[in-house]
Tab-separated table of N, CA and C in Angstrom:
chain	number	residue	atom	x	y	z
A	1	MET	N	-97.372	-72.426	21.754
A	1	MET	CA	-97.782	-73.071	22.914
A	1	MET	C	-99.295	-73.585	22.551
A	2	ASN	N	-99.426	-74.848	22.680
A	2	ASN	CA	-100.680	-75.555	22.021
A	2	ASN	C	-101.877	-75.483	23.402
A	3	VAL	N	-103.086	-75.407	22.837
A	3	VAL	CA	-104.557	-75.037	23.558
A	3	VAL	C	-105.115	-76.757	23.421
A	4	VAL	N	-105.795	-77.039	24.354
A	4	VAL	CA	-106.431	-78.164	24.739
A	4	VAL	C	-107.340	-78.198	25.344
A	5	LEU	N	-108.589	-77.949	24.920
A	5	LEU	CA	-109.588	-77.583	25.660
A	5	LEU	C	-110.760	-79.185	25.743
A	6	ILE	N	-110.938	-79.697	27.011
A	6	ILE	CA	-111.691	-80.916	26.806
A	6	ILE	C	-113.211	-80.532	27.514
A	7	VAL	N	-113.683	-80.871	27.314
A	7	VAL	CA	-114.999	-80.588	27.517
A	7	VAL	C	-116.235	-82.035	27.956
A	8	LEU	N	-116.195	-82.531	29.207
A	8	LEU	CA	-117.183	-83.814	29.383
A	8	LEU	C	-118.571	-83.232	29.924
A	9	ASP	N	-118.927	-83.646	29.247
A	9	ASP	CA	-120.765	-83.366	29.283
A	9	ASP	C	-121.225	-84.497	30.587
A	10	THR	N	-122.125	-84.425	31.558
A	10	THR	CA	-122.752	-85.264	32.522
A	10	THR	C	-121.737	-85.537	33.184
A	11	THR	N	-120.423	-85.669	33.536
A	11	THR	CA	-119.379	-86.561	34.091
A	11	THR	C	-119.213	-85.504	34.948
A	12	PRO	N	-119.883	-86.530	36.514
A	12	PRO	CA	-119.561	-85.834	38.134
A	12	PRO	C	-118.313	-85.719	38.388
A	13	GLY	N	-117.676	-84.311	38.763
A	13	GLY	CA	-116.216	-83.526	38.798
A	13	GLY	C	-116.105	-84.925	40.063
A	14	LYS	N	-116.879	-85.095	40.906
A	14	LYS	CA	-116.012	-86.105	42.059
A	14	LYS	C	-115.914	-87.810	41.288
A	15	SER	N	-115.978	-88.040	40.085
A	15	SER	CA	-115.753	-89.095	39.506
A	15	SER	C	-114.603	-88.894	38.619
A	16	LEU	N	-113.971	-88.039	38.334
A	16	LEU	CA	-112.803	-87.917	37.807
A	16	LEU	C	-111.565	-86.956	39.077
A	17	ASP	N	-110.629	-87.341	39.378
A	17	ASP	CA	-109.306	-86.991	39.750
A	17	ASP	C	-108.174	-87.064	38.829
A	18	LEU	N	-108.166	-85.911	38.587
A	18	LEU	CA	-106.887	-85.406	37.441
A	18	LEU	C	-105.623	-85.591	38.172
A	19	LEU	N	-105.655	-85.526	38.648
A	19	LEU	CA	-104.292	-85.654	40.109
A	19	LEU	C	-104.097	-86.944	40.713
A	20	ASN	N	-104.822	-88.006	40.320
A	20	ASN	CA	-104.410	-89.206	41.111
A	20	ASN	C	-104.895	-89.925	39.520
A	21	PRO	N	-103.675	-90.128	38.893
A	21	PRO	CA	-103.361	-91.218	37.685
A	21	PRO	C	-104.188	-92.636	37.842
A	22	GLN	N	-104.655	-93.107	38.970
A	22	GLN	CA	-105.180	-94.724	39.000
A	22	GLN	C	-106.899	-94.027	38.731
A	23	SER	N	-106.977	-93.018	38.320
A	23	SER	CA	-108.237	-92.486	38.225
A	23	SER	C	-108.589	-92.393	36.366
A	24	THR	N	-107.660	-91.659	36.318
A	24	THR	CA	-107.170	-91.730	34.767
A	24	THR	C	-106.046	-91.382	33.839
A	25	PRO	N	-105.460	-91.788	33.474
A	25	PRO	CA	-104.313	-92.202	33.394
A	25	PRO	C	-103.984	-90.978	32.733
A	26	LEU	N	-104.517	-91.113	31.406
A	26	LEU	CA	-104.348	-90.732	30.178
A	26	LEU	C	-104.003	-88.876	30.445
A	27	LEU	N	-105.797	-88.912	30.893
A	27	LEU	CA	-105.853	-87.030	31.786
A	27	LEU	C	-104.822	-86.848	32.488
A	28	SER	N	-104.248	-87.527	33.449
A	28	SER	CA	-103.544	-87.574	34.659
A	28	SER	C	-102.395	-86.999	34.164
A	29	ARG	N	-101.965	-87.694	33.256
A	29	ARG	CA	-100.238	-87.306	32.488
A	29	ARG	C	-100.564	-86.243	31.915
A	30	ARG	N	-101.646	-85.529	30.916
A	30	ARG	CA	-101.887	-84.724	30.409
A	30	ARG	C	-102.017	-83.661	31.612
A	31	ALA	N	-102.658	-83.535	32.692
A	31	ALA	CA	-102.731	-82.848	33.498
A	31	ALA	C	-101.745	-82.382	34.354
A	32	SER	N	-100.523	-83.090	34.577
A	32	SER	CA	-99.512	-83.073	35.150
A	32	SER	C	-98.802	-82.178	34.468
A	33	GLU	N	-99.095	-81.473	33.126
A	33	GLU	CA	-98.018	-80.706	32.715
A	33	GLU	C	-99.222	-79.545	32.046
A	34	ALA	N	-100.295	-79.408	32.518
A	34	ALA	CA	-101.212	-78.351	32.304
A	34	ALA	C	-101.709	-77.613	33.752
A	35	VAL	N	-102.299	-76.921	33.020
A	35	VAL	CA	-103.300	-75.788	34.110
A	35	VAL	C	-104.501	-76.920	34.392
A	36	VAL	N	-104.970	-76.829	35.523
A	36	VAL	CA	-105.982	-77.778	36.050
A	36	VAL	C	-106.912	-76.982	36.412
A	37	PHE	N	-108.774	-76.609	36.430
A	37	PHE	CA	-109.288	-75.986	37.048
A	37	PHE	C	-109.921	-76.965	38.193
A	38	THR	N	-109.943	-76.669	39.243
A	38	THR	CA	-110.890	-77.639	40.454
A	38	THR	C	-112.033	-77.423	40.614
A	39	LYS	N	-112.562	-76.127	39.919
A	39	LYS	CA	-113.985	-75.488	40.084
A	39	LYS	C	-114.484	-74.765	39.021
A	40	ALA	N	-115.291	-75.087	38.690
A	40	ALA	CA	-116.377	-74.658	38.032
A	40	ALA	C	-117.524	-74.416	37.875
A	41	TYR	N	-118.077	-73.557	37.211
A	41	TYR	CA	-119.453	-73.235	37.445
A	41	TYR	C	-120.085	-72.839	36.083
A	42	ALA	N	-120.820	-73.540	35.611
A	42	ALA	CA	-122.047	-73.589	34.240
A	42	ALA	C	-122.909	-72.326	34.382
A	43	ALA	N	-122.951	-71.887	32.989
A	43	ALA	CA	-123.817	-70.635	32.865
A	43	ALA	C	-125.190	-70.890	32.718
A	44	ALA	N	-124.993	-72.408	32.319
A	44	ALA	CA	-126.212	-72.460	32.002
A	44	ALA	C	-126.746	-73.895	32.784
A	45	PRO	N	-128.093	-74.731	32.700
A	45	PRO	CA	-128.103	-76.184	33.427
A	45	PRO	C	-128.194	-76.550	32.305
A	46	TRP	N	-128.225	-76.644	30.809
A	46	TRP	CA	-127.428	-77.584	30.376
A	46	TRP	C	-127.126	-77.208	28.810
A	47	THR	N	-126.413	-78.600	28.622
A	47	THR	CA	-125.147	-78.126	27.229
A	47	THR	C	-125.161	-77.679	26.785
A	48	ARG	N	-125.917	-77.089	25.623
A	48	ARG	CA	-126.185	-76.433	24.507
A	48	ARG	C	-125.396	-74.944	24.869
A	49	PRO	N	-126.431	-74.202	25.696
A	49	PRO	CA	-125.972	-73.097	26.129
A	49	PRO	C	-124.440	-72.658	26.747
A	50	ALA	N	-124.456	-73.658	27.503
A	50	ALA	CA	-123.385	-74.236	28.998
A	50	ALA	C	-121.716	-74.121	27.821
A	51	ILE	N	-122.164	-74.853	26.877
A	51	ILE	CA	-121.005	-74.816	25.984
A	51	ILE	C	-120.720	-73.547	25.081
A	52	ALA	N	-121.455	-73.208	24.592
A	52	ALA	CA	-121.520	-72.061	24.125
A	52	ALA	C	-120.648	-70.350	24.963
A	53	SER	N	-121.254	-70.754	26.258
A	53	SER	CA	-120.889	-69.954	27.342
A	53	SER	C	-118.861	-69.978	27.156
A	54	ILE	N	-118.718	-71.487	27.529
A	54	ILE	CA	-117.224	-71.773	27.546
A	54	ILE	C	-116.480	-70.947	26.609
A	55	LEU	N	-117.106	-71.332	25.067
A	55	LEU	CA	-116.653	-71.387	23.950
A	55	LEU	C	-116.128	-69.436	23.775
A	56	THR	N	-117.624	-68.643	24.053
A	56	THR	CA	-117.368	-67.933	23.768
A	56	THR	C	-117.335	-66.214	25.108
A	57	GLY	N	-117.159	-67.265	26.133
A	57	GLY	CA	-116.871	-66.118	27.287
A	57	GLY	C	-118.007	-65.153	27.653
A	58	TYR	N	-119.241	-65.588	27.339
A	58	TYR	CA	-120.086	-64.631	27.328
A	58	TYR	C	-121.608	-65.472	27.809
A	59	HIS	N	-122.161	-64.760	28.500
A	59	HIS	CA	-123.672	-65.537	29.569
A	59	HIS	C	-124.897	-66.133	28.111
A	60	PRO	N	-125.367	-66.896	28.049
A	60	PRO	CA	-126.409	-67.175	26.959
A	60	PRO	C	-127.578	-66.056	26.946
A	61	LYS	N	-127.615	-65.001	27.541
A	61	LYS	CA	-128.250	-64.125	27.319
A	61	LYS	C	-127.637	-62.799	26.110
A	62	VAL	N	-126.371	-63.253	26.076
A	62	VAL	CA	-125.694	-62.297	25.395
A	62	VAL	C	-125.514	-62.997	24.049
A	63	HIS	N	-124.795	-64.633	24.098
A	63	HIS	CA	-124.168	-65.057	23.150
A	63	HIS	C	-125.855	-65.741	21.936
A	64	GLY	N	-126.362	-65.519	22.936
A	64	GLY	CA	-127.659	-65.937	21.857
A	64	GLY	C	-128.290	-67.397	22.005
A	65	VAL	N	-127.515	-68.321	22.273
A	65	VAL	CA	-127.697	-69.580	21.854
A	65	VAL	C	-128.655	-70.098	23.696
A	66	ARG	N	-129.687	-70.432	23.689
A	66	ARG	CA	-130.892	-70.397	24.642
A	66	ARG	C	-131.671	-71.485	24.048
A	67	GLU	N	-131.815	-72.514	23.307
A	67	GLU	CA	-132.876	-73.371	23.018
A	67	GLU	C	-132.095	-74.223	21.220
A	68	PHE	N	-132.584	-75.475	21.421
A	68	PHE	CA	-131.862	-76.268	20.346
A	68	PHE	C	-131.957	-75.844	18.810
A	69	THR	N	-132.315	-74.561	18.810
A	69	THR	CA	-132.675	-74.573	17.338
A	69	THR	C	-131.909	-72.866	17.303
A	70	SER	N	-131.466	-72.581	18.211
A	70	SER	CA	-130.809	-71.035	18.325
A	70	SER	C	-129.647	-71.441	18.110
A	71	TRP	N	-128.724	-70.124	17.480
A	71	TRP	CA	-127.204	-70.252	17.443
A	71	TRP	C	-126.844	-68.954	17.698
A	72	TYR	N	-125.368	-68.785	17.422
A	72	TYR	CA	-124.807	-67.323	18.433
A	72	TYR	C	-125.375	-66.237	17.818
A	73	ASN	N	-125.678	-65.106	18.339
A	73	ASN	CA	-125.643	-63.732	18.173
A	73	ASN	C	-124.994	-63.333	17.107
A	74	ARG	N	-125.621	-62.159	16.086
A	74	ARG	CA	-124.452	-62.092	15.308
A	74	ARG	C	-123.155	-61.121	15.621
A	75	GLY	N	-122.154	-61.161	15.757
A	75	GLY	CA	-120.675	-60.527	15.559
A	75	GLY	C	-120.049	-61.331	17.120
A	76	ILE	N	-120.639	-61.937	17.371
A	76	ILE	CA	-120.076	-63.227	18.582
A	76	ILE	C	-118.682	-63.873	17.952
A	77	VAL	N	-117.964	-63.915	18.505
A	77	VAL	CA	-116.399	-64.601	18.390
A	77	VAL	C	-116.390	-66.133	19.041
A	78	THR	N	-116.178	-66.896	18.665
A	78	THR	CA	-116.022	-68.202	19.497
A	78	THR	C	-114.332	-67.832	19.528
A	79	LEU	N	-114.110	-68.846	20.655
A	79	LEU	CA	-112.393	-69.443	21.285
A	79	LEU	C	-111.416	-69.627	19.735
A	80	GLY	N	-112.639	-70.798	19.253
A	80	GLY	CA	-111.655	-71.325	18.030
A	80	GLY	C	-111.503	-70.201	16.986
A	81	GLN	N	-112.297	-68.996	16.677
A	81	GLN	CA	-112.603	-68.362	15.562
A	81	GLN	C	-110.879	-67.602	15.892
A	82	MET	N	-111.040	-66.758	17.714
A	82	MET	CA	-110.090	-66.480	17.874
A	82	MET	C	-108.331	-66.982	17.517
A	83	LEU	N	-108.793	-68.067	18.092
A	83	LEU	CA	-107.038	-68.603	18.071
A	83	LEU	C	-107.255	-68.636	16.848
A	84	ARG	N	-107.771	-69.089	15.502
A	84	ARG	CA	-107.777	-69.027	14.163
A	84	ARG	C	-106.832	-67.824	13.739
A	85	LEU	N	-107.294	-66.585	14.541
A	85	LEU	CA	-107.019	-65.198	14.277
A	85	LEU	C	-105.730	-65.388	14.678
A	86	HIS	N	-105.353	-65.949	15.407
A	86	HIS	CA	-104.023	-65.769	15.577
A	86	HIS	C	-102.740	-66.646	15.355
A	87	GLY	N	-103.719	-67.374	14.410
A	87	GLY	CA	-102.191	-68.538	13.934
A	87	GLY	C	-102.793	-69.741	13.936
A	88	TYR	N	-103.095	-70.115	14.868
A	88	TYR	CA	-103.724	-71.508	15.413
A	88	TYR	C	-104.666	-72.066	14.313
A	89	GLU	N	-103.947	-73.458	14.115
A	89	GLU	CA	-104.793	-74.635	13.295
A	89	GLU	C	-106.004	-75.187	14.876
A	90	THR	N	-107.065	-75.138	14.488
A	90	THR	CA	-107.985	-75.604	15.526
A	90	THR	C	-109.102	-76.684	14.534
A	91	ALA	N	-109.544	-77.122	15.441
A	91	ALA	CA	-110.132	-78.653	15.082
A	91	ALA	C	-111.428	-79.012	16.675
A	92	GLY	N	-112.252	-79.462	16.211
A	92	GLY	CA	-113.285	-79.788	17.175
A	92	GLY	C	-113.935	-81.719	17.222
A	93	PHE	N	-114.356	-81.916	18.234
A	93	PHE	CA	-114.625	-83.460	18.022
A	93	PHE	C	-115.847	-83.523	18.674
A	94	VAL	N	-116.634	-83.935	18.441
A	94	VAL	CA	-117.736	-83.893	19.290
A	94	VAL	C	-118.302	-85.397	19.119
A	95	ARG	N	-118.399	-86.482	20.364
A	95	ARG	CA	-119.085	-87.926	20.360
A	95	ARG	C	-120.179	-87.885	20.701
A	96	SER	N	-121.300	-88.384	20.325
A	96	SER	CA	-122.848	-88.263	21.034
A	96	SER	C	-123.251	-89.755	20.647
A	97	GLU	N	-123.648	-90.260	21.646
A	97	GLU	CA	-124.444	-91.379	22.326
A	97	GLU	C	-125.609	-91.429	22.165
A	98	GLU	N	-126.776	-92.192	21.520
A	98	GLU	CA	-128.161	-92.487	21.755
A	98	GLU	C	-127.976	-93.386	22.922
A	99	HIS	N	-129.467	-92.492	23.478
A	99	HIS	CA	-129.671	-93.754	24.502
A	99	HIS	C	-130.943	-94.503	23.937
């Protein structure tokens, strides 16, 4: 089984309709063969700790990523590490634009 996690930061949910091919053709094609979550709640109001929560399953108070300079607390295992332990090949891609 393949696992693909796509996270879009600062993209209002109303601007994407994964079930409507006219909205996002490529993502809609992938979504038709996948599990699509239609509601989500962030563990934090900004990107760094919110993504850390997605990747660990923990609240920022537990995983420790709460500031620009902080990193995961000792012993916290990420989704990528867990998948790798179970034989998956993992990779991450980040694109950041400066405004």
